[in-house]
Every structure is written in C-alpha cells, then in structure tokens.
Amino acid sequence: MKYRHLLPIILASLTASGASGEQLFSYSTPDGKSGLRLALRSGEGAQWSPIGDRLNFVSSDFGPWGAGKKMFSPRLFVNAADSAWTCVWEAKPDGSVTALAVSPDLQRWEPQRYFASPHDQPRDMRPLHPITPDSATIDGVTVKGYRQDIMPEFAESLRAYATERARLAALYSQHAADDPARFAGLGTVTFSATADPARSYPISDKLIGIFFEDINYAADGGLYAELVQNRDFEYIPSDRKGDPAWCATHSWSTTGDGTATVDTIAPIHPNNPHYMSVKGSLTLTNSGYDGISLTKGEKYRLSVALRTPHAVNITVTLTTPEGETVAKGVLKAKGSGGWATCTTLLRASRSVSGARLNLIFPKGTDAGVDMVSLFPKNTFKGRENGLRADLAQTLADLRPRFVRFPGGCVAHGNGIDNIYDWKGSVGPLEARKPLRNIWNYHQTRGLGYHEYFLFCEDLGAEPLPVLSAGVPCQNSSVAAHHSDHPITSLGQQCGIPMEEMDAYVRDVLDLIEYANGDISTEWGARRAAAGHPEPFNLKYLGIGNEDLISEVFEARFRMIYDAVRARYPEITVVGTVGPFYEGADYDAGWRLARELDIPMVDEHYYVDPAWMIHNQDYYDRYRRGGTKVYLGEYAAHLPGRPSNVETALAEALYLTAVERNGDVVEMTSYAPLLAKEGHTQWRPDLIYFNNDSLRPTVDYHVQRLFGNNPGTRYIPAPLKVDSDNPDVAHRIGISVTTDEKTGEHIIKAVNLLPVEAKGNIDLSALGVKPGSVRATILTGTPADTRAIPVQTTLTLPNLTLPPYSFAVIRVR
Ligand code: AHR
C-alpha cells in the first residue's frame, strides 16, 4: 500500500475503455538491451509514437555489468493490491528470472526485485485496469508489448517528462569543443562578489581525501613496492577469466638441468598452499610486473622462504633484459629442514627498466621455495613491506585528510565468496589469504588493512575503511556461494546467508577492535603483534558500496549498523546511497539514512563536465542537520574519457560549490586514484604511472590545489555574473574561505569560458587591502592534458581570470 496516498493521482492516469482515446504501449527492444520504452497513440488504428528518443523509463539492473542486463516483455499496470504502477519483465531470455519495479508515476522507481519463479512473486498482483498484449511498429521496427488506455493528462505528463530528460541530456552534452560556436561573439565577461563575513559558517576540515582501490594494478605492481610478481606462487586460473597462463608459475621461468615443480605438501602456511620445489642445478627467474625497475645506487632487500634438508648457498642476481648482471648476492640457507626466511641486500650498479631477478640454485639442491620478495630499501617513510616512495609521495602531496580503502567494487566483491575479508589481509605475509580481484586479477594483500592504517598514519589522514554491507556487488557474475540458483548464479545482489550474518557482524566489530582496541583485547593484541601497539584511532567506517538498496541489503545493513552503534557509538558510520546522483537507490538510500539517522552517506557520480557546470546548486538544496554527505567517488567524464583542462576545471568549479556546502558535505574523493599504463581498466584516473615514472593528470593538480588550500570557515560572497545566459553565468565560480589556523583567507576562482572574466571581488569586510597578490593559476586550452599550475601575480579587488583557468589566492 506504499502508494495509497497517491491513489487518486494514479487512478487519474487511467481511464475506462479508451474513452479519452489515449493509449499507452509498453515494450523493450527485441534483443532485450533496452529498458522499458513507452509509446502513445491517440486511438485505435492511429500510429504509435515513442515517448522520447530511445528513452528507457526504467532499465533492468539484473545480471553482470553491461550487456548482461536485459529486459524482455515489460508489462505495465496499476496493481490492484497496492495501487502502484508496477512493471514486470523477464530479466533472462529463458524467462527463468522475473523482475518487478514499482513507481508512482513511471518516472521515479523503487529498487527492483527479482524472482526465480512466478510463484515467488507477490501473490496479489492484479491489474486494476485491463492491459492487452499487442504488437506495434515503432520507428520502423515491429515490437511486441502491451497496450492500455490512459488519461490524456497522464499521457501529457509522460511527454513532458521525456521532453525534460531530452533537455537535460542536451544540456549535459555541452562540451568545450563546441565553445567557439556556443560563445561566438562573447566578449569579456564581468562579475562581482562581496564577502560577507557576518554570515560565515564553519565547514568541514576534511573535504579533500583520497579513495584508494586496487583497480588498474594500483596495489600489486603499483603502490605496494613489492617488485616480484606472484611471489608466493598463488596465482590461480580462476583469478583471471580467459587466461590459462594465470597460474602458479605466472611470471616465473627456469633454465638449467634441475627441475622446478609446483608443490603443495607441507606448505609454509595453509593460506599459502603452493610453493616451488627445486631439485638440482637450476635458475629460477622472475620477470616482475612488466619487468623490475632498478635505480643506480639503490639498495634492494631480497627475502626468500626456503625449506631444505641441508645447507645451501643460493646466488641471486638482478640482470638487464640483455642478461648483464647489475646486482649480485648470496642467500645462505642453513638447512634445518623446516621453512626459514633468508635475506640479503642487493645494490644496483646502474638504473635498469625491465630487469629480472634470478635465484641460482647449485647442483644437489633439494629446496622448497616460497615468498620470494624484493623491495626497494627506500620505500615511503622507509617502511618494510612498504609503499613505492614516489607514488606515495605524490599522494601525500595532495594533503589528503582521509583515505577510503580498500576499494569500491573490490570491497564488496564479485559474489559473496569474493567479499574483501579484512582478516585475510592482516598478520604475517605468508598467512594472508590471496584474493581474486574483481577487476580480473590477483590480490596478494601484502598491502592489507594493517598497511592501509599505517599509510593513513604516515599521511596524517583519517582512515576510512569500507566493508561490504553483507552483500556483494550488484553486478556480480556469481553472487552466492557456488550457486546454481537462477538468480544468485548470475549476478544480482544476494546477501550473506542470515545464518552466517552473526559471524560477519563479529568480523566488522573485530575490525574496530583491531584498529582501536587495547592490546589486552584479541584483535588489539594482533595489531600489537604486527608492530603497532598504539591504536590507529579509527573514527569512520564505511558500510556498503553503491549497493542496490534492496530488502536483502537493508536487512543486513541494519544488523551491522545496529551492532556498531551499540558497541562503538563513537564511530561515524558511512552508509551508501547507490551509484548515481538520483534514481531508485539514491532515493531509497537516503530514505533509510534519514530513518536510521546514519551519520553520513557515501554518494557516487561520474558525470559529464556540463553536469557539474549546471548543477552547482546540487547541495544547496540539501537539508541541513542530520545525515552528512561523503562524495566518495566522482569525476568528470568526457567522451573518450580524457583527463584534461576541461574535466579538471569542471571539477574545480564543482568543488567551489562543494566548499560552499561544506556544512553538509563532509568529505570528497576523486575516483579512481591510480592506473598503471598497460593495465588501465577504467579511465579517467587521477594519476597514471609505469614502473619508472608518474604522470599526474590536470585533475590531480586541481585536487592538490584544493587539498593544500583548505578553509575551515566559508565566507559567503554571492557571485553576480553580468549575463542573463546561464551557459555563461554557470561557467564562473568562486569560493572564499578562511583558514582559522593561519588566519589566511583563500579565494578560489574558476573561469570555464573561452574569454577573459574580469571580476570585482570585494574582500574589504575581511580587512583585505587592494593590491597585487601572489596566486597559483592553472590554465590551458580545454583539450590540454599537460597543464600544470604556475605561480603568478594577480590583483584584488579587480581580478582578471584568463580563459579556462582556475586561480587560488591566499591573503591575510
Ligand atoms: O571507481 C571505480 C568503481 O566505480 C568503483 O569500484 C565502484 O565503487 C564504482 O562503480
């Protein structure tokens, strides 16, 4: 009866026996790839006209990403039992899964539900009004569907909705490439803003953070400084679909007369069952992650777990691709018969890209070999098992106030068995549980929860771990434990079985104990055993990642949330509201957040730059008080997915609006963060890298300018642009904040127009004197991918912003 209150409206959309002459036809494309499409005609025999241009009123969310999500035979009716518009369709072509979604107006939709058999569907589904199977020719294609009579006013509201969607789609497809035409004849634009400190208010001091996810080889082969690939021989074919070479010997090769075979008898640890058994004279070579990069004069720490019945000296070398030795050492195994770790330091005599590590076993060897590890001595902050110094420093340079980890999709995983179990990522390295990465590779988890906490400590950033809400990714290819059920074997968010939820909730609570517990507690003691007796001071905990806010989700989320609140009321739980800035999960997620008084929710949206330009008031409309926002994943996406001045300035413009809303938005993080060249699965990313170098994007510089110039109070300085044209006015943004620690005022100003913008920024109420000021400015042509900020001098109050620019000014 959810829509009882809307009954008069819904009923008013229907009419008896076509009295009005308007008919509605619901259908999807024959290949099932569209969502729900609608067409109208004004009476029997008239031509059907589609509503909107290929407009999907609702799209099926069932199945794995992309083309896996299908809709067949959508029936649309007002359900007699609950008086709501209900759409029912087949989500699999064989009809084995039926889907259902509910809407008050065919525009807003509740989260979808799926049924393996029609018997599972709500029993009392009955059309209140007749619908008739029919076929129609629409845009020259004959499609099957269902027709019914509706009132002209309702037909009109659907047409108006389609018109509005088309208007927004056109608005958001404005790209800078069209600026010469769009702004032909536009001269210098003028604007003014007057700071009004009397209306100032505190804003979050954690607005800029980072979101680290192991996507694009961001962790192994990336931030994690390990140079040996598949160091533990634990790659297995199921890690990586379609790659038979992805197995225990991946990245390893041998030469010599001896033998090397993968063995599993009496391994170093049950979580690490494979090792290499070497017999006789043999060289075992590892090719690293796209080779091993060495820097002249740098030292590298090699460690190898060996099990050998008698003492043996193993020569180790680092060689160039041509075979020249650039570092040499010896590992001396004592031969106790049990597993023991041998280490040595190697020094590179020259810089090399694509080097190899060789373990040269002498004649007579009989050894088990595992955990072959090579780290630069110079890791970030010199930590053992640490992070690649240049990459970590580039992240530190952002001055992030928090780090969200270990990922978005990585955290909730591809099916229940792939949920990131934090406990498997802590403890001795050989005891960690390797995990298939949802992005189709392998996670050693040498960079695990303990290392993430250490990294936060090294950055002076708050840790924000995110745990699954007891459900895997809604785009999973297998959801339940080894399921052959029609729903859970193919995608869809099933949940951890209820009988396993108590254990899962305990794991969540144990994480807080690991981070904050006294060393007398079980998990506090484990943290201490890992070398960190002091607590990590965890304050935030993410539960869920852009999940479907389904019944399955809600039941599990509530269990976890209630348990955390009861045991650790001081922890700020961050909930989730789906993957978009609107829609079913966004609405349902926010409803739940308000109902449960969740302190903060994580919003995600990857959008056109023009969406950011035209939605700067997005958070102005948010209710103050109560649940706060963490904008946990966002980026401006252009066709072709570049990172350039256009995307960066759109983000800068939007962030000025976020600063204005820093009383409701607590944190933000661009996504994704890192991408290794040659292994990039998602674009754009903030920083691209290979083994030798880094390429921070223009967008990175925007993040860095915001991160290094935070304010703690927002000073309203309402912007007046001298133009009636919103396309012009929306392309200028400013924000004025005060950093109460330094007493400085910070002005950020963005001009996304192809012409100069001349402003009068009156800061007299802040005591700022007119004159020239030092500023940092980022500018370039929209397609420029290399622009970097430069120092310059600007004047106040008459500020001139070059075309396509972002300026940051600090004044006292
Ligand atoms: O940032 C990349 C992915 O985008 C994240 O894993 C997921 O949360 C989102 O869909």
mmCIF file with all atom_site columns, N, CA and C in Angstrom, residues 213-222 240 290 439-441 637 640-643 670-691 693 695 697:
data_model
loop_
_atom_site.group_PDB
_atom_site.id
_atom_site.type_symbol
_atom_site.label_atom_id
_atom_site.label_alt_id
_atom_site.label_comp_id
_atom_site.label_asym_id
_atom_site.label_entity_id
_atom_site.label_seq_id
_atom_site.pdbx_PDB_ins_code
_atom_site.Cartn_x
_atom_site.Cartn_y
_atom_site.Cartn_z
_atom_site.occupancy
_atom_site.B_iso_or_equiv
_atom_site.pdbx_formal_charge
_atom_site.auth_seq_id
_atom_site.auth_comp_id
_atom_site.auth_asym_id
_atom_site.auth_atom_id
_atom_site.pdbx_PDB_model_num
ATOM 1   N N  . GLU A 1 213 ? 41.697 2.283   -4.421  1.00 0.00 ? 213 GLU A N  1
ATOM 2   C CA . GLU A 1 213 ? 41.138 0.966   -4.774  1.00 0.00 ? 213 GLU A CA 1
ATOM 3   C C  . GLU A 1 213 ? 42.158 0.226   -5.614  1.00 0.00 ? 213 GLU A C  1
ATOM 4   N N  . ASP A 1 214 ? 42.255 -1.082  -5.390  1.00 0.00 ? 214 ASP A N  1
ATOM 5   C CA . ASP A 1 214 ? 43.124 -1.895  -6.231  1.00 0.00 ? 214 ASP A CA 1
ATOM 6   C C  . ASP A 1 214 ? 42.398 -2.192  -7.540  1.00 0.00 ? 214 ASP A C  1
ATOM 7   N N  . ILE A 1 215 ? 42.441 -1.199  -8.420  1.00 0.00 ? 215 ILE A N  1
ATOM 8   C CA . ILE A 1 215 ? 41.929 -1.308  -9.782  1.00 0.00 ? 215 ILE A CA 1
ATOM 9   C C  . ILE A 1 215 ? 43.096 -0.845  -10.647 1.00 0.00 ? 215 ILE A C  1
ATOM 10  N N  . ASN A 1 216 ? 43.169 -1.264  -11.879 1.00 0.00 ? 216 ASN A N  1
ATOM 11  C CA . ASN A 1 216 ? 44.244 -0.811  -12.790 1.00 0.00 ? 216 ASN A CA 1
ATOM 12  C C  . ASN A 1 216 ? 45.640 -1.144  -12.250 1.00 0.00 ? 216 ASN A C  1
ATOM 13  N N  . TYR A 1 217 ? 45.788 -2.210  -11.480 1.00 0.00 ? 217 TYR A N  1
ATOM 14  C CA . TYR A 1 217 ? 47.083 -2.565  -10.867 1.00 0.00 ? 217 TYR A CA 1
ATOM 15  C C  . TYR A 1 217 ? 47.570 -1.459  -9.928  1.00 0.00 ? 217 TYR A C  1
ATOM 16  N N  . ALA A 1 218 ? 46.640 -0.897  -9.190  1.00 0.00 ? 218 ALA A N  1
ATOM 17  C CA . ALA A 1 218 ? 47.020 0.184   -8.279  1.00 0.00 ? 218 ALA A CA 1
ATOM 18  C C  . ALA A 1 218 ? 47.806 -0.319  -7.075  1.00 0.00 ? 218 ALA A C  1
ATOM 19  N N  . ALA A 1 219 ? 47.547 -1.564  -6.649  1.00 0.00 ? 219 ALA A N  1
ATOM 20  C CA . ALA A 1 219 ? 48.222 -2.074  -5.441  1.00 0.00 ? 219 ALA A CA 1
ATOM 21  C C  . ALA A 1 219 ? 49.406 -2.941  -5.853  1.00 0.00 ? 219 ALA A C  1
ATOM 22  N N  . ASP A 1 220 ? 49.193 -4.238  -6.051  1.00 0.00 ? 220 ASP A N  1
ATOM 23  C CA . ASP A 1 220 ? 50.310 -5.081  -6.502  1.00 0.00 ? 220 ASP A CA 1
ATOM 24  C C  . ASP A 1 220 ? 50.769 -4.572  -7.871  1.00 0.00 ? 220 ASP A C  1
ATOM 25  N N  . GLY A 1 221 ? 52.078 -4.333  -7.979  1.00 0.00 ? 221 GLY A N  1
ATOM 26  C CA . GLY A 1 221 ? 52.599 -3.772  -9.238  1.00 0.00 ? 221 GLY A CA 1
ATOM 27  C C  . GLY A 1 221 ? 52.459 -2.263  -9.274  1.00 0.00 ? 221 GLY A C  1
ATOM 28  N N  . GLY A 1 222 ? 51.894 -1.681  -8.216  1.00 0.00 ? 222 GLY A N  1
ATOM 29  C CA . GLY A 1 222 ? 51.673 -0.239  -8.180  1.00 0.00 ? 222 GLY A CA 1
ATOM 30  C C  . GLY A 1 222 ? 52.179 0.355   -6.873  1.00 0.00 ? 222 GLY A C  1
ATOM 31  N N  . ARG A 1 240 ? 41.613 -14.923 -13.070 1.00 0.00 ? 240 ARG A N  1
ATOM 32  C CA . ARG A 1 240 ? 41.593 -14.122 -14.293 1.00 0.00 ? 240 ARG A CA 1
ATOM 33  C C  . ARG A 1 240 ? 40.936 -14.897 -15.422 1.00 0.00 ? 240 ARG A C  1
ATOM 34  N N  . ASP A 1 290 ? 55.781 -6.266  -15.383 1.00 0.00 ? 290 ASP A N  1
ATOM 35  C CA . ASP A 1 290 ? 56.329 -5.605  -16.582 1.00 0.00 ? 290 ASP A CA 1
ATOM 36  C C  . ASP A 1 290 ? 57.820 -5.364  -16.393 1.00 0.00 ? 290 ASP A C  1
ATOM 37  N N  . TRP A 1 439 ? 38.503 -6.927  -10.419 1.00 0.00 ? 439 TRP A N  1
ATOM 38  C CA . TRP A 1 439 ? 38.923 -6.334  -11.697 1.00 0.00 ? 439 TRP A CA 1
ATOM 39  C C  . TRP A 1 439 ? 39.750 -7.320  -12.520 1.00 0.00 ? 439 TRP A C  1
ATOM 40  N N  . ASN A 1 440 ? 39.584 -8.602  -12.201 1.00 0.00 ? 440 ASN A N  1
ATOM 41  C CA . ASN A 1 440 ? 40.116 -9.675  -13.034 1.00 0.00 ? 440 ASN A CA 1
ATOM 42  C C  . ASN A 1 440 ? 41.619 -9.873  -12.901 1.00 0.00 ? 440 ASN A C  1
ATOM 43  N N  . TYR A 1 441 ? 42.122 -9.782  -11.716 1.00 0.00 ? 441 TYR A N  1
ATOM 44  C CA . TYR A 1 441 ? 43.489 -10.218 -11.462 1.00 0.00 ? 441 TYR A CA 1
ATOM 45  C C  . TYR A 1 441 ? 43.604 -10.678 -10.014 1.00 0.00 ? 441 TYR A C  1
ATOM 46  N N  . HIS A 1 637 ? 33.503 13.047  -16.753 1.00 0.00 ? 637 HIS A N  1
ATOM 47  C CA . HIS A 1 637 ? 33.774 12.122  -17.857 1.00 0.00 ? 637 HIS A CA 1
ATOM 48  C C  . HIS A 1 637 ? 33.377 12.741  -19.194 1.00 0.00 ? 637 HIS A C  1
ATOM 49  N N  . GLY A 1 640 ? 35.461 9.511   -24.735 1.00 0.00 ? 640 GLY A N  1
ATOM 50  C CA . GLY A 1 640 ? 36.871 9.133   -24.888 1.00 0.00 ? 640 GLY A CA 1
ATOM 51  C C  . GLY A 1 640 ? 37.611 9.122   -23.567 1.00 0.00 ? 640 GLY A C  1
ATOM 52  N N  . ARG A 1 641 ? 36.967 9.657   -22.539 1.00 0.00 ? 641 ARG A N  1
ATOM 53  C CA . ARG A 1 641 ? 37.489 9.623   -21.166 1.00 0.00 ? 641 ARG A CA 1
ATOM 54  C C  . ARG A 1 641 ? 38.894 10.209  -20.977 1.00 0.00 ? 641 ARG A C  1
ATOM 55  N N  . PRO A 1 642 ? 39.152 11.402  -21.545 1.00 0.00 ? 642 PRO A N  1
ATOM 56  C CA . PRO A 1 642 ? 40.452 12.019  -21.239 1.00 0.00 ? 642 PRO A CA 1
ATOM 57  C C  . PRO A 1 642 ? 40.432 12.693  -19.874 1.00 0.00 ? 642 PRO A C  1
ATOM 58  N N  . SER A 1 643 ? 41.628 13.045  -19.396 1.00 0.00 ? 643 SER A N  1
ATOM 59  C CA . SER A 1 643 ? 41.753 13.945  -18.246 1.00 0.00 ? 643 SER A CA 1
ATOM 60  C C  . SER A 1 643 ? 42.406 15.193  -18.825 1.00 0.00 ? 643 SER A C  1
ATOM 61  N N  . TYR A 1 670 ? 38.032 12.001  -5.378  1.00 0.00 ? 670 TYR A N  1
ATOM 62  C CA . TYR A 1 670 ? 38.002 11.725  -6.818  1.00 0.00 ? 670 TYR A CA 1
ATOM 63  C C  . TYR A 1 670 ? 38.229 10.230  -7.021  1.00 0.00 ? 670 TYR A C  1
ATOM 64  N N  . ALA A 1 671 ? 37.689 9.677   -8.095  1.00 0.00 ? 671 ALA A N  1
ATOM 65  C CA . ALA A 1 671 ? 37.924 8.240   -8.339  1.00 0.00 ? 671 ALA A CA 1
ATOM 66  C C  . ALA A 1 671 ? 37.992 7.940   -9.835  1.00 0.00 ? 671 ALA A C  1
ATOM 67  N N  . PRO A 1 672 ? 38.712 6.870   -10.188 1.00 0.00 ? 672 PRO A N  1
ATOM 68  C CA . PRO A 1 672 ? 39.704 6.180   -9.371  1.00 0.00 ? 672 PRO A CA 1
ATOM 69  C C  . PRO A 1 672 ? 40.996 6.993   -9.252  1.00 0.00 ? 672 PRO A C  1
ATOM 70  N N  . LEU A 1 673 ? 41.846 6.502   -8.358  1.00 0.00 ? 673 LEU A N  1
ATOM 71  C CA . LEU A 1 673 ? 43.035 7.267   -7.998  1.00 0.00 ? 673 LEU A CA 1
ATOM 72  C C  . LEU A 1 673 ? 44.225 6.948   -8.910  1.00 0.00 ? 673 LEU A C  1
ATOM 73  N N  . LEU A 1 674 ? 44.526 5.654   -9.067  1.00 0.00 ? 674 LEU A N  1
ATOM 74  C CA . LEU A 1 674 ? 45.770 5.253   -9.734  1.00 0.00 ? 674 LEU A CA 1
ATOM 75  C C  . LEU A 1 674 ? 45.489 4.322   -10.906 1.00 0.00 ? 674 LEU A C  1
ATOM 76  N N  . ALA A 1 675 ? 46.330 4.417   -11.925 1.00 0.00 ? 675 ALA A N  1
ATOM 77  C CA . ALA A 1 675 ? 46.218 3.479   -13.050 1.00 0.00 ? 675 ALA A CA 1
ATOM 78  C C  . ALA A 1 675 ? 47.592 3.229   -13.635 1.00 0.00 ? 675 ALA A C  1
ATOM 79  N N  . LYS A 1 676 ? 47.908 1.947   -13.774 1.00 0.00 ? 676 LYS A N  1
ATOM 80  C CA . LYS A 1 676 ? 49.196 1.590   -14.356 1.00 0.00 ? 676 LYS A CA 1
ATOM 81  C C  . LYS A 1 676 ? 49.051 1.532   -15.871 1.00 0.00 ? 676 LYS A C  1
ATOM 82  N N  . GLU A 1 677 ? 49.987 2.158   -16.555 1.00 0.00 ? 677 GLU A N  1
ATOM 83  C CA . GLU A 1 677 ? 49.933 2.121   -18.018 1.00 0.00 ? 677 GLU A CA 1
ATOM 84  C C  . GLU A 1 677 ? 50.034 0.677   -18.480 1.00 0.00 ? 677 GLU A C  1
ATOM 85  N N  . GLY A 1 678 ? 49.238 0.338   -19.464 1.00 0.00 ? 678 GLY A N  1
ATOM 86  C CA . GLY A 1 678 ? 49.215 -1.040  -19.950 1.00 0.00 ? 678 GLY A CA 1
ATOM 87  C C  . GLY A 1 678 ? 48.258 -1.927  -19.159 1.00 0.00 ? 678 GLY A C  1
ATOM 88  N N  . HIS A 1 679 ? 47.749 -1.442  -18.047 1.00 0.00 ? 679 HIS A N  1
ATOM 89  C CA . HIS A 1 679 ? 46.818 -2.242  -17.233 1.00 0.00 ? 679 HIS A CA 1
ATOM 90  C C  . HIS A 1 679 ? 45.630 -1.385  -16.795 1.00 0.00 ? 679 HIS A C  1
ATOM 91  N N  . THR A 1 680 ? 45.317 -0.404  -17.621 1.00 0.00 ? 680 THR A N  1
ATOM 92  C CA . THR A 1 680 ? 44.281 0.543   -17.217 1.00 0.00 ? 680 THR A CA 1
ATOM 93  C C  . THR A 1 680 ? 42.925 0.017   -17.657 1.00 0.00 ? 680 THR A C  1
ATOM 94  N N  . GLN A 1 681 ? 42.070 -0.237  -16.676 1.00 0.00 ? 681 GLN A N  1
ATOM 95  C CA . GLN A 1 681 ? 40.763 -0.825  -16.965 1.00 0.00 ? 681 GLN A CA 1
ATOM 96  C C  . GLN A 1 681 ? 39.662 0.217   -16.926 1.00 0.00 ? 681 GLN A C  1
ATOM 97  N N  . TRP A 1 682 ? 39.990 1.346   -16.374 1.00 0.00 ? 682 TRP A N  1
ATOM 98  C CA . TRP A 1 682 ? 38.960 2.383   -16.155 1.00 0.00 ? 682 TRP A CA 1
ATOM 99  C C  . TRP A 1 682 ? 39.645 3.728   -16.378 1.00 0.00 ? 682 TRP A C  1
ATOM 100 N N  . ARG A 1 683 ? 39.030 4.571   -17.145 1.00 0.00 ? 683 ARG A N  1
ATOM 101 C CA . ARG A 1 683 ? 39.517 5.927   -17.349 1.00 0.00 ? 683 ARG A CA 1
ATOM 102 C C  . ARG A 1 683 ? 38.395 6.893   -17.058 1.00 0.00 ? 683 ARG A C  1
ATOM 103 N N  . PRO A 1 684 ? 38.665 8.115   -16.705 1.00 0.00 ? 684 PRO A N  1
ATOM 104 C CA . PRO A 1 684 ? 39.983 8.636   -16.356 1.00 0.00 ? 684 PRO A CA 1
ATOM 105 C C  . PRO A 1 684 ? 40.335 8.282   -14.919 1.00 0.00 ? 684 PRO A C  1
ATOM 106 N N  . ASP A 1 685 ? 41.630 8.419   -14.624 1.00 0.00 ? 685 ASP A N  1
ATOM 107 C CA . ASP A 1 685 ? 42.153 8.198   -13.276 1.00 0.00 ? 685 ASP A CA 1
ATOM 108 C C  . ASP A 1 685 ? 42.952 9.440   -12.886 1.00 0.00 ? 685 ASP A C  1
ATOM 109 N N  . LEU A 1 686 ? 43.261 9.543   -11.618 1.00 0.00 ? 686 LEU A N  1
ATOM 110 C CA . LEU A 1 686 ? 43.917 10.781  -11.182 1.00 0.00 ? 686 LEU A CA 1
ATOM 111 C C  . LEU A 1 686 ? 45.404 10.797  -11.524 1.00 0.00 ? 686 LEU A C  1
ATOM 112 N N  . ILE A 1 687 ? 46.038 9.630   -11.399 1.00 0.00 ? 687 ILE A N  1
ATOM 113 C CA . ILE A 1 687 ? 47.485 9.560   -11.630 1.00 0.00 ? 687 ILE A CA 1
ATOM 114 C C  . ILE A 1 687 ? 47.770 8.301   -12.458 1.00 0.00 ? 687 ILE A C  1
ATOM 115 N N  . TYR A 1 688 ? 48.471 8.465   -13.549 1.00 0.00 ? 688 TYR A N  1
ATOM 116 C CA . TYR A 1 688 ? 48.914 7.313   -14.342 1.00 0.00 ? 688 TYR A CA 1
ATOM 117 C C  . TYR A 1 688 ? 50.384 7.074   -14.016 1.00 0.00 ? 688 TYR A C  1
ATOM 118 N N  . PHE A 1 689 ? 50.769 5.827   -14.073 1.00 0.00 ? 689 PHE A N  1
ATOM 119 C CA . PHE A 1 689 ? 52.173 5.539   -13.756 1.00 0.00 ? 689 PHE A CA 1
ATOM 120 C C  . PHE A 1 689 ? 52.626 4.298   -14.509 1.00 0.00 ? 689 PHE A C  1
ATOM 121 N N  . ASN A 1 690 ? 53.944 4.181   -14.623 1.00 0.00 ? 690 ASN A N  1
ATOM 122 C CA . ASN A 1 690 ? 54.530 2.908   -15.028 1.00 0.00 ? 690 ASN A CA 1
ATOM 123 C C  . ASN A 1 690 ? 55.615 2.615   -13.999 1.00 0.00 ? 690 ASN A C  1
ATOM 124 N N  . ASN A 1 691 ? 56.482 1.643   -14.275 1.00 0.00 ? 691 ASN A N  1
ATOM 125 C CA . ASN A 1 691 ? 57.461 1.274   -13.247 1.00 0.00 ? 691 ASN A CA 1
ATOM 126 C C  . ASN A 1 691 ? 58.468 2.381   -12.975 1.00 0.00 ? 691 ASN A C  1
ATOM 127 N N  . SER A 1 693 ? 58.025 5.964   -13.946 1.00 0.00 ? 693 SER A N  1
ATOM 128 C CA . SER A 1 693 ? 57.629 7.365   -13.824 1.00 0.00 ? 693 SER A CA 1
ATOM 129 C C  . SER A 1 693 ? 56.136 7.499   -13.524 1.00 0.00 ? 693 SER A C  1
ATOM 130 N N  . ARG A 1 695 ? 52.599 10.098  -14.033 1.00 0.00 ? 695 ARG A N  1
ATOM 131 C CA . ARG A 1 695 ? 52.002 11.186  -14.802 1.00 0.00 ? 695 ARG A CA 1
ATOM 132 C C  . ARG A 1 695 ? 50.729 11.651  -14.102 1.00 0.00 ? 695 ARG A C  1
ATOM 133 N N  . THR A 1 697 ? 47.606 13.824  -13.552 1.00 0.00 ? 697 THR A N  1
ATOM 134 C CA . THR A 1 697 ? 46.765 14.495  -14.555 1.00 0.00 ? 697 THR A CA 1
ATOM 135 C C  . THR A 1 697 ? 46.495 15.945  -14.157 1.00 0.00 ? 697 THR A C  1
#
